Amino acid sequence: MKRTLLYVGSVFILILSAVTFIFVPAMLQGTPKGLVFGKYNGKKIELAQGTEYATSVANFSDLYKNQGQSLNDSAYYYIYNYAFNATASYLAGKEAVQASGYEPSSTTLSRALLPYFSDENGNFSAKLYNTTSEASRNSLKKDLSDNLVWTRYYEDTFGSDALATDGYYMGLTCLQNYVNYVRQLQFGGAKTLGGTPFFGLKSSDAETEFLATLGTTKRSFDMVAWDKSTYPDQEVIMYGVDHYELFNKHDISVISVDDKAQAEKLLGQINNNEVTFEDAVKEFSKKYYSGDDGKLTSNYEYQIKEIIPSEDDFNSIIALEKDAVSGVIQTANNSYSIFRRNEKRGLNHLNVEENIDIVRNYLNTHEAGIAEEYYTKVAKDFAASAVASGFDKACRDAKVTKVAVPAFTLNYGGNAMTGDIPADVKELQGANRNENFLEKAFALKNGEVSEPIVLGNNVLVLKLTGEQKEPVTDDGKKAVAKNIDDFDASTAQSTLLASAKVENNVQQVFFNEILSNKNN
């Protein structure tokens, strides 16, 4: 589940690493202390007083609360993960810079301290400074000094303006003032030469121009769609009548165990009247395929076929007479089962017209190609009519609704830099990763009608209604350049978190230590 609180992906987490370690909040109430959630390069990432991880967890928790979200188990799972990623990034940056011998100068540290000892006008307050205990001042200096080391890494890697972006915080006011101070005092604003940041990875103007141009050519379409799940009732009924045996229902009980030898022993005891079938169900059956009463719950013939992989074994079960018990049968989940028929053997046909949903569900899950073939033929007839008499007339004649698809660009994978297929056209969900759809849609000439295109649960026919080329604007280039920076940061953190230096045990600790102790 995606949390709306946090900026998409690792870019936001990486940038938050610069600011989530300078506070010294109280530890979370009710949270186990001393838990080790993993390591970075051998250093524990531990939830203990004074650790970077504890501070990050507390601050992410504050962000959640400030957005009005409940701090329940689900929220904490995400918080622990976000905090782990931020902590690993923070430790990696500090390690890299400290290896170079860099230390923040006293002047730089003084600028970073100023926001904490300023009056309402932003001027230094000697009174506020002197009334703060020396221990608190020293603790703050240490935190800020460590943070400046990490910031040096981030600036050198991603540029001097990377941390001066209020938009990343999405209105999270608990950090907003500090972010502004970071920009104004710690970094002095973005340092550029000819519009290019002094530090960090660079991208050429030609690259930006090329990527900005990719999203400018767009095509719009008229479209009709047939949902395969709406296969006509009469067709469903005909299928049910023609394949009636699939929907025969059988009153059968079953005992399932994991060990073949145990199953064979039970069978012998049942046959020798040493134990009743019902008692064996209660005492020994795992009930993989039954309820507490031992009755087979998936008891249509097609469902029994799924439980029993061997055709010979399946036929032997269907052929059982009333009260007859089967041999030991290996079933689909590699368990071993004993079956007993409870009723007189005979045909128990389903009334298809009264139970059409059962047949439709079978078709949707087992024979989806039947509806696809049916609607592909319907779509071919529609396309021929659209070519002959026009798209709108063909829609009226076929009593289908035309959908006007807004212009979009050719963009396999939905890359954020070049726009995407309109999300509100539900029939096109997943189209940005469907090569067949994109190839056919973007091969059409203006006014041309496509052949049927199968996309997910729909069969489509398209008509190209127009092609437009938008100009490349300065704002567009800036947006692309920003996306390039984001991809650089995101890729950097993804690479870091996948490295052998990172040992991430958040999931195991959360479920095995936190939740299990809470529930005990």
Coordinates of C-alpha atoms in Angstrom, one line a residue:
M1 CA 0.0 0.0 0.0
K2 CA 1.4 3.4 -1.0
R3 CA 1.4 6.0 1.8
T4 CA 0.3 9.4 0.6
L5 CA 2.3 11.2 3.3
L6 CA 5.7 10.6 1.7
Y7 CA 7.0 11.8 -1.7
V8 CA 7.2 8.9 -4.2
G9 CA 10.1 6.5 -3.8
S10 CA 13.5 6.9 -2.4
V11 CA 14.2 10.5 -3.6
F12 CA 12.2 12.0 -0.7
I13 CA 13.7 9.5 1.8
L14 CA 17.2 10.4 0.6
I15 CA 16.6 14.1 0.9
L16 CA 15.0 13.7 4.3
S17 CA 18.2 12.1 5.5
A18 CA 19.6 15.6 5.6
V19 CA 17.1 16.9 8.1
T20 CA 15.7 14.0 10.1
F21 CA 18.7 13.6 12.3
I22 CA 19.1 17.0 13.8
F23 CA 16.3 16.8 16.3
V24 CA 16.5 15.0 19.6
P25 CA 12.9 13.9 20.3
A26 CA 11.7 11.7 23.1
M27 CA 11.7 8.0 22.3
L28 CA 8.4 6.6 21.0
Q29 CA 6.1 5.5 23.8
G30 CA 5.4 1.8 23.9
T31 CA 8.0 0.9 21.3
P32 CA 10.5 -1.8 22.2
K33 CA 14.0 -0.4 22.8
G34 CA 17.3 -1.9 21.7
L35 CA 16.0 -3.7 18.7
V36 CA 18.6 -4.0 15.8
F37 CA 16.8 -3.6 12.5
G38 CA 19.9 -4.3 10.4
K39 CA 23.4 -2.9 9.7
Y40 CA 25.3 -0.6 7.4
N41 CA 28.9 -1.7 6.8
G42 CA 28.9 -3.6 10.1
K43 CA 27.4 -0.7 12.1
K44 CA 24.1 -1.6 13.8
I45 CA 21.0 0.3 12.8
E46 CA 19.4 0.1 16.2
L47 CA 16.3 1.5 17.9
A48 CA 18.0 2.8 21.0
Q49 CA 18.2 6.2 22.7
G50 CA 20.4 8.6 20.9
T51 CA 20.9 6.5 17.7
E52 CA 20.3 8.0 14.3
Y53 CA 17.7 5.3 13.6
A54 CA 15.7 6.2 16.8
T55 CA 15.8 9.9 15.9
S56 CA 14.7 9.1 12.3
V57 CA 11.8 6.8 13.5
A58 CA 10.6 9.5 15.9
N59 CA 10.7 12.2 13.2
F60 CA 8.9 10.1 10.6
S61 CA 6.3 9.4 13.2
D62 CA 5.8 13.1 13.7
L63 CA 5.4 13.6 10.0
Y64 CA 2.6 11.0 10.0
K65 CA 0.9 12.6 12.9
N66 CA 1.1 16.0 11.4
Q67 CA -0.7 14.7 8.3
G68 CA -3.5 13.4 10.5
Q69 CA -2.6 9.7 10.0
S70 CA -3.0 7.1 12.8
L71 CA 0.1 5.5 14.2
N72 CA -1.2 2.0 13.9
D73 CA 0.7 -1.2 13.1
S74 CA 0.5 -0.6 9.4
A75 CA 1.9 2.9 9.7
Y76 CA 4.8 1.8 11.9
Y77 CA 5.8 -0.9 9.4
Y78 CA 6.3 1.9 6.8
I79 CA 7.9 4.2 9.3
Y80 CA 10.5 1.6 10.3
N81 CA 11.3 1.0 6.6
Y82 CA 11.5 4.6 5.6
A83 CA 13.7 5.3 8.7
F84 CA 15.9 2.4 7.9
N85 CA 16.5 3.6 4.3
A86 CA 17.2 7.2 5.5
T87 CA 19.6 5.9 8.2
A88 CA 21.5 3.7 5.8
S89 CA 21.9 6.6 3.3
Y90 CA 22.9 8.9 6.1
L91 CA 25.6 6.5 7.4
A92 CA 26.9 5.9 3.9
G93 CA 27.3 9.6 3.2
K94 CA 29.0 10.3 6.5
E95 CA 31.4 7.4 6.0
A96 CA 32.3 8.6 2.5
V97 CA 33.0 12.2 3.6
Q98 CA 34.8 11.4 6.8
A99 CA 37.2 9.1 4.8
S100 CA 38.3 12.3 3.0
G101 CA 39.1 14.1 6.2
Y102 CA 36.5 16.8 5.8
E103 CA 35.2 18.6 8.9
P104 CA 32.8 21.6 8.9
S105 CA 34.5 24.9 9.7
S106 CA 33.5 26.8 12.8
T107 CA 31.9 29.5 10.6
T108 CA 29.8 26.9 8.8
L109 CA 28.7 25.4 12.2
S110 CA 27.8 28.8 13.5
R111 CA 25.6 29.5 10.5
A112 CA 23.8 26.2 11.1
L113 CA 23.4 27.0 14.9
L114 CA 21.9 30.4 14.3
P115 CA 18.3 29.4 13.6
Y116 CA 18.1 27.7 17.0
F117 CA 19.2 30.8 18.9
S118 CA 17.4 33.6 16.9
D119 CA 14.6 35.9 17.8
E120 CA 11.5 36.4 15.8
N121 CA 13.3 38.7 13.4
G122 CA 16.0 36.1 12.7
N123 CA 18.7 37.9 14.7
F124 CA 21.0 36.1 17.1
S125 CA 19.6 36.1 20.7
A126 CA 22.4 36.1 23.4
K127 CA 19.7 35.6 26.0
L128 CA 18.3 32.5 24.3
Y129 CA 21.8 31.1 23.8
N130 CA 22.9 31.8 27.4
T131 CA 19.7 30.3 28.9
T132 CA 20.3 27.0 27.1
S133 CA 22.3 24.6 29.1
E134 CA 25.9 23.9 27.9
A135 CA 25.1 20.2 27.6
S136 CA 22.1 20.9 25.3
R137 CA 24.2 23.3 23.2
N138 CA 27.0 20.7 22.8
S139 CA 24.6 18.0 21.9
L140 CA 23.0 20.2 19.2
K141 CA 26.5 21.2 17.9
K142 CA 27.4 17.5 17.6
D143 CA 24.2 16.7 15.8
L144 CA 24.5 19.6 13.4
S145 CA 28.2 18.9 12.8
D146 CA 27.4 15.3 11.9
N147 CA 24.6 16.5 9.7
L148 CA 26.8 18.9 7.9
V149 CA 29.2 16.1 7.0
W150 CA 26.3 14.2 5.4
T151 CA 25.1 17.3 3.6
R152 CA 28.6 17.7 2.2
Y153 CA 28.2 14.3 0.6
Y154 CA 24.8 15.0 -0.8
E155 CA 25.8 18.4 -2.2
D156 CA 28.9 17.0 -3.8
T157 CA 27.0 14.1 -5.3
F158 CA 23.7 15.7 -6.4
G159 CA 24.3 19.5 -6.5
S160 CA 24.2 22.5 -4.3
D161 CA 20.4 23.2 -4.9
A162 CA 19.3 19.7 -4.2
L163 CA 18.3 20.3 -0.6
A164 CA 16.7 23.7 -1.2
T165 CA 13.4 22.3 -2.6
D166 CA 10.5 23.0 -0.3
G167 CA 8.2 21.0 -2.6
Y168 CA 9.6 17.8 -1.4
Y169 CA 8.1 18.3 2.0
M170 CA 4.5 18.6 0.7
G171 CA 3.6 21.1 3.3
L172 CA 5.0 19.2 6.3
T173 CA 5.3 22.3 8.5
C174 CA 7.2 20.6 11.3
L175 CA 10.3 20.7 9.1
Q176 CA 9.4 23.7 6.8
N177 CA 11.2 26.4 8.8
Y178 CA 14.3 24.3 9.1
V179 CA 14.4 23.6 5.4
N180 CA 14.2 27.3 4.7
Y181 CA 17.1 28.0 7.1
V182 CA 19.1 25.2 5.5
R183 CA 18.7 26.9 2.2
Q184 CA 19.4 30.4 3.4
L185 CA 22.1 29.9 6.0
Q186 CA 23.7 26.5 5.6
F187 CA 24.0 26.4 1.9
G188 CA 23.6 30.1 1.1
G189 CA 21.1 29.2 -1.6
A190 CA 21.8 27.3 -4.8
K191 CA 25.3 27.9 -6.0
T192 CA 25.3 27.9 -9.8
L193 CA 27.5 29.0 -12.8
G194 CA 25.5 29.9 -15.9
G195 CA 22.5 28.2 -14.4
T196 CA 24.3 24.9 -13.7
P197 CA 25.0 23.9 -10.1
F198 CA 28.6 23.9 -9.0
F199 CA 28.5 20.5 -7.6
G200 CA 26.9 17.1 -8.3
L201 CA 26.1 15.0 -11.3
K202 CA 25.6 16.9 -14.5
S203 CA 23.4 16.4 -17.6
S204 CA 24.0 18.2 -20.9
D205 CA 21.7 20.7 -22.4
A206 CA 21.4 18.3 -25.4
E207 CA 20.2 15.5 -23.1
T208 CA 17.6 17.7 -21.5
E209 CA 16.4 19.0 -24.9
F210 CA 16.2 15.4 -26.3
L211 CA 14.1 14.2 -23.3
A212 CA 11.9 17.2 -23.3
T213 CA 11.2 16.7 -27.0
L214 CA 10.2 13.1 -26.5
G215 CA 6.9 14.1 -24.9
T216 CA 5.8 16.7 -27.4
T217 CA 4.4 14.5 -30.2
K218 CA 1.0 13.3 -29.1
R219 CA -1.9 11.3 -30.7
S220 CA -5.6 11.4 -29.9
F221 CA -8.1 8.6 -30.6
D222 CA -11.7 7.6 -30.7
M223 CA -12.1 4.2 -29.1
V224 CA -14.7 1.5 -28.4
A225 CA -14.1 -1.3 -26.0
W226 CA -15.8 -4.6 -25.1
D227 CA -15.3 -6.0 -21.6
K228 CA -14.7 -9.7 -21.8
S229 CA -16.3 -10.2 -18.4
T230 CA -19.6 -9.2 -20.0
Y231 CA -19.8 -12.2 -22.2
P232 CA -23.5 -12.5 -23.2
D233 CA -25.7 -14.5 -20.9
Q234 CA -27.0 -16.7 -23.7
E235 CA -23.5 -17.7 -24.7
V236 CA -22.7 -18.5 -21.1
I237 CA -25.8 -20.7 -20.8
M238 CA -25.0 -22.5 -24.1
Y239 CA -21.5 -23.3 -22.7
G240 CA -23.0 -24.6 -19.5
V241 CA -25.4 -26.9 -21.3
D242 CA -22.7 -28.1 -23.7
H243 CA -20.3 -28.9 -20.9
Y244 CA -22.8 -29.9 -18.2
E245 CA -20.4 -32.5 -16.7
L246 CA -18.1 -29.8 -15.5
F247 CA -20.8 -28.5 -13.2
N248 CA -22.0 -31.8 -11.7
K249 CA -22.0 -31.5 -7.9
H250 CA -20.8 -34.4 -5.7
D251 CA -21.4 -35.0 -2.0
I252 CA -18.0 -36.2 -1.0
S253 CA -16.1 -36.2 2.3
V254 CA -12.3 -36.0 2.5
I255 CA -9.5 -36.6 5.1
S256 CA -6.2 -34.9 4.2
V257 CA -2.8 -35.4 5.9
D258 CA 0.8 -34.4 4.9
D259 CA 2.4 -37.8 5.3
K260 CA 1.6 -40.7 2.9
A261 CA 2.4 -43.4 5.5
Q262 CA 0.0 -41.8 7.9
A263 CA -2.7 -41.7 5.3
E264 CA -2.2 -45.4 4.5
K265 CA -2.3 -46.2 8.2
L266 CA -5.6 -44.3 8.6
L267 CA -7.1 -46.0 5.5
G268 CA -6.3 -49.4 7.0
Q269 CA -7.9 -48.4 10.3
I270 CA -11.0 -47.2 8.6
N271 CA -11.3 -50.4 6.5
N272 CA -10.8 -52.5 9.6
N273 CA -13.5 -50.5 11.5
E274 CA -10.9 -49.4 14.1
V275 CA -11.8 -45.8 13.5
T276 CA -14.8 -44.2 11.8
F277 CA -14.3 -41.8 8.9
E278 CA -15.9 -39.0 10.9
D279 CA -13.5 -39.5 13.9
A280 CA -10.5 -39.6 11.5
V281 CA -11.7 -36.2 10.1
K282 CA -11.9 -34.7 13.6
E283 CA -8.6 -36.1 14.9
F284 CA -6.3 -36.2 12.0
S285 CA -7.5 -34.3 8.9
K286 CA -5.7 -31.0 8.0
K287 CA -9.0 -29.9 6.4
Y288 CA -7.2 -28.5 3.3
Y289 CA -10.3 -29.1 1.2
S290 CA -13.1 -29.3 3.7
G291 CA -14.8 -27.7 6.7
D292 CA -14.9 -29.2 10.2
D293 CA -17.5 -31.6 9.0
G294 CA -15.1 -33.1 6.4
K295 CA -17.4 -32.3 3.5
L296 CA -15.6 -31.3 0.3
T297 CA -16.1 -27.6 -0.1
S298 CA -15.1 -27.3 -3.7
N299 CA -17.4 -30.0 -5.0
Y300 CA -18.2 -29.2 -8.6
E301 CA -16.6 -31.6 -11.0
Y302 CA -14.2 -29.1 -12.5
Q303 CA -13.1 -28.1 -9.0
I304 CA -12.5 -31.7 -8.0
K305 CA -10.3 -32.0 -11.1
E306 CA -8.2 -29.2 -9.8
I307 CA -7.7 -30.9 -6.5
I308 CA -6.8 -34.3 -8.0
P309 CA -4.0 -33.9 -10.7
S310 CA -4.1 -37.5 -11.9
E311 CA -6.9 -38.2 -14.4
D312 CA -7.0 -41.9 -13.3
D313 CA -7.4 -40.9 -9.6
F314 CA -10.0 -38.3 -10.5
N315 CA -12.0 -40.9 -12.5
S316 CA -11.8 -43.3 -9.6
I317 CA -13.2 -40.7 -7.2
I318 CA -16.1 -39.8 -9.5
A319 CA -16.9 -43.6 -9.9
L320 CA -17.2 -44.2 -6.1
E321 CA -20.5 -45.7 -5.0
K322 CA -22.4 -44.5 -1.9
D323 CA -20.4 -45.0 1.3
A324 CA -17.4 -46.3 -0.7
V325 CA -14.0 -45.1 0.5
S326 CA -11.1 -44.4 -2.0
G327 CA -7.5 -45.4 -1.7
V328 CA -4.8 -42.9 -0.7
I329 CA -4.8 -40.1 -3.4
Q330 CA -2.0 -37.5 -3.8
T331 CA -3.7 -34.1 -4.1
A332 CA -2.7 -30.8 -5.6
N333 CA -0.9 -29.3 -2.6
N334 CA 1.2 -32.5 -2.2
S335 CA -0.9 -33.7 0.7
Y336 CA -2.4 -37.2 0.8
S337 CA -6.2 -37.7 0.9
I338 CA -8.9 -40.3 1.4
F339 CA -12.3 -39.7 -0.1
R340 CA -15.7 -41.1 0.6
R341 CA -18.9 -40.7 -1.4
N342 CA -21.9 -39.7 0.9
E343 CA -24.7 -40.0 -1.7
K344 CA -25.9 -42.4 -4.3
R345 CA -23.8 -42.0 -7.4
G346 CA -25.6 -40.3 -10.2
L347 CA -25.8 -37.2 -12.3
N348 CA -26.5 -34.0 -10.4
H349 CA -26.8 -31.5 -13.2
L350 CA -26.6 -27.8 -12.5
N351 CA -29.6 -25.7 -13.7
V352 CA -27.5 -23.4 -15.8
E353 CA -30.1 -20.7 -16.3
E354 CA -30.6 -20.4 -12.5
N355 CA -26.9 -20.6 -11.7
I356 CA -25.4 -18.6 -14.6
D357 CA -22.9 -16.9 -12.3
I358 CA -21.2 -20.2 -11.5
V359 CA -20.7 -20.9 -15.2
R360 CA -19.6 -17.3 -15.9
N361 CA -17.0 -17.5 -13.1
Y362 CA -15.7 -20.7 -14.5
L363 CA -15.3 -19.1 -18.0
N364 CA -13.6 -16.0 -16.6
T365 CA -11.1 -18.0 -14.6
H366 CA -10.5 -21.1 -16.8
E367 CA -11.6 -20.3 -20.3
A368 CA -11.0 -16.5 -20.8
G369 CA -10.0 -17.2 -24.4
I370 CA -13.6 -18.0 -25.3
A371 CA -14.9 -14.5 -24.5
E372 CA -11.8 -13.0 -26.1
E373 CA -12.4 -14.9 -29.3
Y374 CA -16.1 -13.9 -29.3
Y375 CA -15.4 -10.2 -28.8
T376 CA -12.5 -10.2 -31.3
K377 CA -15.0 -11.3 -33.9
V378 CA -17.5 -8.6 -32.8
A379 CA -14.7 -6.0 -33.0
K380 CA -13.7 -7.1 -36.5
D381 CA -17.2 -6.7 -37.7
F382 CA -17.3 -3.3 -36.0
A383 CA -14.0 -2.2 -37.6
A384 CA -15.2 -3.2 -41.1
S385 CA -18.4 -1.2 -40.5
A386 CA -16.5 1.8 -39.3
V387 CA -14.3 1.8 -42.4
A388 CA -17.3 1.4 -44.7
S389 CA -19.7 3.9 -43.1
G390 CA -17.8 5.9 -40.5
F391 CA -16.9 5.4 -36.9
D392 CA -19.8 7.3 -35.4
K393 CA -22.4 5.4 -37.5
A394 CA -20.8 2.1 -36.7
C395 CA -21.1 3.0 -32.9
R396 CA -24.8 3.8 -33.4
D397 CA -25.5 0.6 -35.3
A398 CA -23.6 -1.6 -32.8
K399 CA -25.1 0.3 -29.8
V400 CA -21.7 0.8 -28.3
T401 CA -20.3 4.0 -26.6
K402 CA -17.5 5.9 -28.3
V403 CA -14.7 7.1 -25.9
A404 CA -12.7 10.2 -26.9
V405 CA -9.1 9.5 -25.7
P406 CA -7.2 12.7 -25.0
A407 CA -3.8 13.1 -26.8
F408 CA -0.9 11.2 -25.3
T409 CA 2.7 10.4 -26.3
L410 CA 4.4 7.2 -27.1
N411 CA 5.9 6.2 -23.8
Y412 CA 6.6 2.6 -23.0
G413 CA 6.7 2.1 -19.2
G414 CA 5.1 5.4 -18.3
N415 CA 8.3 7.3 -17.8
A416 CA 7.4 10.5 -15.8
M417 CA 9.5 12.7 -18.1
T418 CA 7.4 12.2 -21.2
G419 CA 3.9 12.0 -19.9
D420 CA 1.6 9.0 -19.7
I421 CA -1.7 7.6 -21.0
P422 CA -4.7 9.4 -19.4
A423 CA -5.4 7.6 -16.1
D424 CA -9.1 8.3 -16.3
V425 CA -9.6 6.1 -19.4
K426 CA -10.0 2.9 -17.5
E427 CA -10.0 0.7 -20.6
L428 CA -6.4 1.7 -21.2
Q429 CA -5.1 0.6 -17.8
G430 CA -1.7 -1.1 -18.4
A431 CA -1.5 0.1 -22.0
N432 CA 1.8 1.9 -21.4
R433 CA 3.5 -1.5 -20.9
N434 CA 1.7 -3.3 -23.7
E435 CA 3.9 -3.4 -26.8
N436 CA 1.2 -4.7 -29.1
F437 CA -1.2 -1.9 -28.2
L438 CA 1.4 0.9 -28.5
E439 CA 2.7 -0.5 -31.9
K440 CA -0.7 -0.7 -33.4
A441 CA -1.9 2.6 -32.0
F442 CA 1.1 4.6 -33.2
A443 CA 1.2 2.9 -36.6
L444 CA -2.2 4.3 -37.6
K445 CA -2.5 7.0 -40.1
N446 CA -4.9 9.9 -39.5
G447 CA -8.5 8.7 -39.7
E448 CA -7.4 5.1 -40.0
V449 CA -9.3 2.4 -38.0
S450 CA -7.3 -0.3 -36.2
E451 CA -7.9 -4.0 -36.2
P452 CA -9.0 -5.4 -32.8
I453 CA -6.5 -5.0 -30.0
V454 CA -6.7 -7.1 -26.9
L455 CA -5.7 -5.2 -23.8
G456 CA -6.1 -6.7 -20.4
N457 CA -9.8 -7.6 -20.0
N458 CA -10.9 -5.5 -23.0
V459 CA -11.0 -5.8 -26.8
L460 CA -10.5 -2.4 -28.4
V461 CA -10.9 -0.7 -31.8
L462 CA -9.2 2.6 -32.2
K463 CA -9.4 5.4 -34.8
L464 CA -6.6 8.0 -35.0
T465 CA -8.3 11.4 -34.8
G466 CA -5.3 13.7 -34.7
E467 CA -1.6 14.2 -34.1
Q468 CA -0.2 17.3 -32.5
K469 CA 3.3 18.5 -31.6
E470 CA 3.7 20.8 -28.7
P471 CA 6.5 23.3 -28.4
V472 CA 9.4 22.7 -26.0
T473 CA 9.1 25.4 -23.3
D474 CA 11.6 26.6 -20.8
D475 CA 9.4 25.3 -18.0
G476 CA 9.2 21.9 -19.7
K477 CA 13.0 21.8 -19.9
K478 CA 13.3 22.7 -16.2
A479 CA 10.8 19.9 -15.3
V480 CA 12.9 17.4 -17.3
A481 CA 16.1 18.6 -15.7
K482 CA 14.5 18.2 -12.2
N483 CA 13.3 14.7 -13.2
I484 CA 16.9 13.8 -14.2
D485 CA 18.1 14.9 -10.8
D486 CA 15.4 12.9 -9.1
F487 CA 16.3 9.8 -11.1
D488 CA 20.0 10.2 -10.2
A489 CA 19.1 10.4 -6.5
S490 CA 16.7 7.6 -6.6
T491 CA 19.1 5.3 -8.5
A492 CA 21.9 6.2 -6.1
Q493 CA 19.8 5.1 -3.1
S494 CA 18.5 2.0 -4.8
T495 CA 22.0 1.0 -5.6
L496 CA 23.2 1.7 -2.0
L497 CA 20.3 -0.3 -0.4
A498 CA 21.0 -3.3 -2.7
S499 CA 24.7 -3.3 -1.8
A500 CA 26.4 -6.0 0.3
K501 CA 27.1 -3.4 3.0
V502 CA 23.4 -3.1 3.8
E503 CA 21.8 -5.8 6.0
N504 CA 18.0 -5.0 6.1
N505 CA 16.1 -7.0 8.7
V506 CA 13.2 -4.6 9.2
Q507 CA 10.5 -7.1 8.1
Q508 CA 11.8 -9.9 10.3
V509 CA 12.2 -7.7 13.3
F510 CA 8.8 -6.0 12.9
F511 CA 6.8 -9.3 12.6
N512 CA 8.9 -11.6 14.8
E513 CA 9.8 -9.2 17.6
I514 CA 7.4 -6.3 17.6
L515 CA 4.1 -7.7 16.5
S516 CA 4.6 -11.2 18.1
N517 CA 5.5 -9.6 21.5
K518 CA 2.5 -7.3 21.2
N519 CA 0.1 -10.1 20.6
N520 CA 1.5 -12.4 23.3

